[in-house]
RNA sequence: GGGUGAUUAGCUCAGCUGGUUAGAGCACCGCCCUUACAAGGCGGGGGUCGUAAGUUCGAAUCUUUCAUCACCCA
């Protein structure tokens, strides 16, 4: 092993070793464990969120593989329709081209090229993180097999009437010129205005004032609506009003749903351009007038004056016109929510178009039941509520998109718009007996990306073929994903899984948080706070990092701000921390599903931990290389501390397993960290040096044994370093297993707990800690050896002192320990007392008596406060009567403890006054 | 408007089936380059657990109020 731990040098070769030895593919074993990777979008590169998710999955996968299960991690990528097409269109735009210049086939060819590039980057990044996915089974949502499955599902659902074509109001993205689903729309709160517009009433002198936030949709109005109980307007119901800027007369209707307190209590109804109005329009049989072209400009249904103007540009013009006509009343400030397209960032317009829909209600029911009946469990459980809430109120899903990249809808139309659904044109002609002279045209639209994603857990396993993999690995064991796609993806997979395989797609859904930057902000390209996980692994200079962050900025004006912020946060760029440190960090941050603020300071600590493990291993190998390791531990032959470490190690295995099955990765990481650093390194390794000096050869066996188990426990989290250290373990002949990732996970030994061991070890630690503290308090130089005079009448204590004599001497830099039953006078000494034991330390140096006294007085106060708290409790009659006896007893013990502490501090103080 | 979660040390977070002297890592202070490790060792300081009330012998933990923040749905 190298003297220095440098992750960069070892990680590449280790991954290759695993690949060469075919470690990632599933072995045919009895019990199965499988996870499908949430397929990353082929829109570019992986971000921190992916790295986090992949780490969690890899931990579960490696752990279960070591448990001896037949494990499949199914990887793949998603074509991500709109998102990917946008990326490629943006690239075209840089060359001054649009998709229309190169046509449908040309664009799709371009996107496939992009997909190759991006897909490969994603795979190599995923590998770099250490993911042990079965790459031989890598899938893409637009692979032939998966595409066939998509068609089959569409056709089946169409034939069952679940998928239908309808003319409905949908969310229309005028920039992308496609329909999008409700989920792809985000509502942004904005300060806007409420405009009051006056309408003349037909055959009347009266004026009706309507309040609206969207005056520009006026051309599509087909009614005015008031509340039937509104006394102000009762007389106007069923009369007609003149629609400004047009010649049309529209009806005044009434409906209970109108809020009398909103605006004037009088609202305009635009059934073809507003979701609420759409419902009212249906209910009251109103006319639906579409006023928009697909690109968001006004069509022929508005007057010539406004035709061709973009709806978002038209408001001012219309208001001016209304004002000139004297029809514009007051304008109030008003907070509104504006629907924005998630991908395009454009304002979304409701538009009446022909689209394909999926009926959801019947599909949702079994998906709800599956979670209610605990066939699927959410971890953490509170996400169930969100899941139920959405499914309980589910609306039909608009599945067609007017873009080019994706699964083309397997439907054909003849010239009379009759619909034929099937796998291909030939099949349809044959089935419906349509001869060649009737022209059939395939629907131009493609399916929503999430349609194919919803099938991912079974299409990747070969469905609709009943493959061995499908039988073996479906349902998968757990889904690891973020809460942001519970509706988009998770719920739909559950519905489709139950529908087509009659079984839920996974038994557990582990929901993790989002990775944010160190200030808790969402990492986003436009803010310029993105960190590439690979840059943390391999390191990056400040210049390259800055360059990455400011290239292709959406808002170039932020450039200087981003440059400055990056320089402030990473003055020297990012060091190469290695994949293991990053993984351990993610593991330690993987608590109960809350968001993660990612701070490089944290990862540095875990890199140091890896370094610690590295050096501890080096120590073990250096001290044992001449030793004949025996695989089994002869427990009875061990020293007390050796027994202690073996018991602790066993506890660690138990704890680890518990945390892993309850998805508490943070606790798992913490228990490993503290055992290895604070128990194994700080105590056991130090003590082993003493033992080895004393010719206790067997302690080497314990060193190696413990390290072996530590490596196994650590491996799922930090696979590279552990594999490398294991390599040495194997070449030294300490194990026959050549590859750690294939080794068997340690089983619990269930060694009997022995109280005497605990007592002796805690006494040893207390003894050492106290003297260390005293040394430090008295400012005794670490190199100076001291003598200890110990006085105790207790046999056990005397035995303890002689048993642990060399450990104490070594760890405390003690020359000689004098043991005696009775105390005697020694000049110039400090007293330290433990239970049933008094220790004198002759002071050879002068000490700063004043500071020391102050310190002792302070701790005295602290102790007295604590004691008085306990005493107050014990003097409380109610406490004695009502509290359980063990609590009372423990308080008595505490009382005793504090009294003793106080006495000992008092002793020390007296010593100092002499 | 409805919902969910959060608020604990300077920072990031554990702890919440009520009983610990309220923990960890990082940061900070002191001593030490001791033969695995200065990416280290040893020691130390630092928190009235967001606010106000309630239940209880006992509340960071349970109930309620308010405040602030974040997210989701409409």
PDB file of C-alpha atoms in Angstrom, chain A residues 51-153:
ATOM      1  CA  UNK A  51     -24.816  11.340  -7.488  1.00  0.00           C
ATOM      2  CA  UNK A  52     -26.640  11.290  -4.173  1.00  0.00           C
ATOM      3  CA  UNK A  53     -29.337   8.980  -5.448  1.00  0.00           C
ATOM      4  CA  UNK A  54     -26.877   6.635  -7.126  1.00  0.00           C
ATOM      5  CA  UNK A  55     -24.847   6.449  -3.944  1.00  0.00           C
ATOM      6  CA  UNK A  56     -27.863   5.466  -1.880  1.00  0.00           C
ATOM      7  CA  UNK A  57     -28.878   2.859  -4.431  1.00  0.00           C
ATOM      8  CA  UNK A  58     -25.346   1.501  -4.673  1.00  0.00           C
ATOM      9  CA  UNK A  59     -25.121   1.171  -0.903  1.00  0.00           C
ATOM     10  CA  UNK A  60     -28.312  -0.890  -0.861  1.00  0.00           C
ATOM     11  CA  UNK A  61     -27.200  -2.922  -3.852  1.00  0.00           C
ATOM     12  CA  UNK A  62     -23.729  -3.702  -2.548  1.00  0.00           C
ATOM     13  CA  UNK A  63     -25.032  -4.483   0.923  1.00  0.00           C
ATOM     14  CA  UNK A  64     -27.606  -6.921  -0.376  1.00  0.00           C
ATOM     15  CA  UNK A  65     -25.137  -8.462  -2.771  1.00  0.00           C
ATOM     16  CA  UNK A  66     -22.797  -9.131   0.145  1.00  0.00           C
ATOM     17  CA  UNK A  67     -25.679 -10.653   2.052  1.00  0.00           C
ATOM     18  CA  UNK A  68     -25.630 -13.324  -0.627  1.00  0.00           C
ATOM     19  CA  UNK A  69     -28.666 -12.343  -2.625  1.00  0.00           C
ATOM     20  CA  UNK A  70     -29.073 -12.461  -6.345  1.00  0.00           C
ATOM     21  CA  UNK A  71     -28.920  -8.766  -7.024  1.00  0.00           C
ATOM     22  CA  UNK A  72     -29.888  -6.750 -10.066  1.00  0.00           C
ATOM     23  CA  UNK A  73     -29.367  -3.053 -10.449  1.00  0.00           C
ATOM     24  CA  UNK A  74     -31.055  -2.210 -13.718  1.00  0.00           C
ATOM     25  CA  UNK A  75     -29.565   0.929 -15.267  1.00  0.00           C
ATOM     26  CA  UNK A  76     -30.707   3.084 -18.154  1.00  0.00           C
ATOM     27  CA  UNK A  77     -31.537   6.520 -19.455  1.00  0.00           C
ATOM     28  CA  UNK A  78     -34.673   8.408 -20.430  1.00  0.00           C
ATOM     29  CA  UNK A  79     -35.251  10.160 -23.753  1.00  0.00           C
ATOM     30  CA  UNK A  80     -36.947  13.041 -21.886  1.00  0.00           C
ATOM     31  CA  UNK A  81     -38.947  14.319 -24.856  1.00  0.00           C
ATOM     32  CA  UNK A  82     -39.393  18.035 -24.458  1.00  0.00           C
ATOM     33  CA  UNK A  83     -36.270  18.607 -22.396  1.00  0.00           C
ATOM     34  CA  UNK A  84     -33.912  16.879 -24.799  1.00  0.00           C
ATOM     35  CA  UNK A  85     -35.500  18.336 -27.907  1.00  0.00           C
ATOM     36  CA  UNK A  86     -35.102  21.771 -26.341  1.00  0.00           C
ATOM     37  CA  UNK A  87     -31.407  21.224 -25.680  1.00  0.00           C
ATOM     38  CA  UNK A  88     -30.774  20.177 -29.253  1.00  0.00           C
ATOM     39  CA  UNK A  89     -32.944  22.980 -30.639  1.00  0.00           C
ATOM     40  CA  UNK A  90     -30.966  25.452 -28.575  1.00  0.00           C
ATOM     41  CA  UNK A  91     -27.769  24.052 -30.046  1.00  0.00           C
ATOM     42  CA  UNK A  92     -29.264  24.512 -33.508  1.00  0.00           C
ATOM     43  CA  UNK A  93     -30.232  28.050 -32.648  1.00  0.00           C
ATOM     44  CA  UNK A  94     -26.599  28.819 -31.967  1.00  0.00           C
ATOM     45  CA  UNK A  95     -25.919  27.887 -35.576  1.00  0.00           C
ATOM     46  CA  UNK A  96     -28.816  30.097 -36.569  1.00  0.00           C
ATOM     47  CA  UNK A  97     -31.070  27.194 -37.468  1.00  0.00           C
ATOM     48  CA  UNK A  98     -34.495  26.039 -36.325  1.00  0.00           C
ATOM     49  CA  UNK A  99     -36.012  22.592 -36.325  1.00  0.00           C
ATOM     50  CA  UNK A 100     -38.078  23.571 -39.333  1.00  0.00           C
ATOM     51  CA  UNK A 101     -34.924  24.138 -41.348  1.00  0.00           C
ATOM     52  CA  UNK A 102     -33.811  20.544 -40.963  1.00  0.00           C
ATOM     53  CA  UNK A 103     -37.223  18.884 -40.749  1.00  0.00           C
ATOM     54  CA  UNK A 104     -38.562  16.144 -38.549  1.00  0.00           C
ATOM     55  CA  UNK A 105     -36.188  13.420 -39.662  1.00  0.00           C
ATOM     56  CA  UNK A 106     -33.218  15.750 -39.552  1.00  0.00           C
ATOM     57  CA  UNK A 107     -33.986  16.851 -36.038  1.00  0.00           C
ATOM     58  CA  UNK A 108     -34.523  13.339 -34.773  1.00  0.00           C
ATOM     59  CA  UNK A 109     -31.188  12.307 -36.298  1.00  0.00           C
ATOM     60  CA  UNK A 110     -29.529  15.208 -34.534  1.00  0.00           C
ATOM     61  CA  UNK A 111     -31.114  14.228 -31.235  1.00  0.00           C
ATOM     62  CA  UNK A 112     -29.949  10.628 -31.587  1.00  0.00           C
ATOM     63  CA  UNK A 113     -26.434  11.917 -32.055  1.00  0.00           C
ATOM     64  CA  UNK A 114     -26.815  14.032 -28.968  1.00  0.00           C
ATOM     65  CA  UNK A 115     -28.295  11.104 -27.079  1.00  0.00           C
ATOM     66  CA  UNK A 116     -25.217   8.970 -27.843  1.00  0.00           C
ATOM     67  CA  UNK A 117     -22.960  11.655 -26.484  1.00  0.00           C
ATOM     68  CA  UNK A 118     -24.982  12.521 -23.422  1.00  0.00           C
ATOM     69  CA  UNK A 119     -25.833   8.887 -22.669  1.00  0.00           C
ATOM     70  CA  UNK A 120     -22.156   7.951 -22.714  1.00  0.00           C
ATOM     71  CA  UNK A 121     -21.230  10.844 -20.476  1.00  0.00           C
ATOM     72  CA  UNK A 122     -23.915   9.811 -18.025  1.00  0.00           C
ATOM     73  CA  UNK A 123     -22.736   6.216 -17.975  1.00  0.00           C
ATOM     74  CA  UNK A 124     -19.125   7.158 -17.414  1.00  0.00           C
ATOM     75  CA  UNK A 125     -20.127   9.565 -14.649  1.00  0.00           C
ATOM     76  CA  UNK A 126     -22.276   6.923 -13.005  1.00  0.00           C
ATOM     77  CA  UNK A 127     -19.379   4.509 -13.140  1.00  0.00           C
ATOM     78  CA  UNK A 128     -17.018   7.088 -11.718  1.00  0.00           C
ATOM     79  CA  UNK A 129     -19.205   7.382  -8.636  1.00  0.00           C
ATOM     80  CA  UNK A 130     -18.698   3.668  -8.178  1.00  0.00           C
ATOM     81  CA  UNK A 131     -22.159   2.461  -9.105  1.00  0.00           C
ATOM     82  CA  UNK A 132     -22.297  -1.306  -9.433  1.00  0.00           C
ATOM     83  CA  UNK A 133     -25.117  -1.418 -11.953  1.00  0.00           C
ATOM     84  CA  UNK A 134     -25.397  -4.264 -14.413  1.00  0.00           C
ATOM     85  CA  UNK A 135     -24.194  -2.384 -17.475  1.00  0.00           C
ATOM     86  CA  UNK A 136     -24.774  -5.332 -19.737  1.00  0.00           C
ATOM     87  CA  UNK A 137     -28.484  -4.667 -19.282  1.00  0.00           C
ATOM     88  CA  UNK A 138     -28.380  -0.927 -19.905  1.00  0.00           C
ATOM     89  CA  UNK A 139     -31.625   0.334 -21.461  1.00  0.00           C
ATOM     90  CA  UNK A 140     -32.947   3.457 -23.100  1.00  0.00           C
ATOM     91  CA  UNK A 141     -36.622   4.348 -23.122  1.00  0.00           C
ATOM     92  CA  UNK A 142     -36.596   4.458 -26.920  1.00  0.00           C
ATOM     93  CA  UNK A 143     -34.884   1.090 -27.430  1.00  0.00           C
ATOM     94  CA  UNK A 144     -36.813  -1.174 -29.790  1.00  0.00           C
ATOM     95  CA  UNK A 145     -38.100  -3.505 -27.118  1.00  0.00           C
ATOM     96  CA  UNK A 146     -39.229  -0.709 -24.875  1.00  0.00           C
ATOM     97  CA  UNK A 147     -40.850   1.108 -27.770  1.00  0.00           C
ATOM     98  CA  UNK A 148     -42.807  -2.004 -28.682  1.00  0.00           C
ATOM     99  CA  UNK A 149     -43.993  -2.249 -25.110  1.00  0.00           C
ATOM    100  CA  UNK A 150     -45.123   1.358 -25.244  1.00  0.00           C
ATOM    101  CA  UNK A 151     -47.166   0.609 -28.347  1.00  0.00           C
ATOM    102  CA  UNK A 152     -48.681  -2.464 -26.775  1.00  0.00           C
ATOM    103  CA  UNK A 153     -49.752  -0.509 -23.729  1.00  0.00           C
TER     104      UNK A 153
END
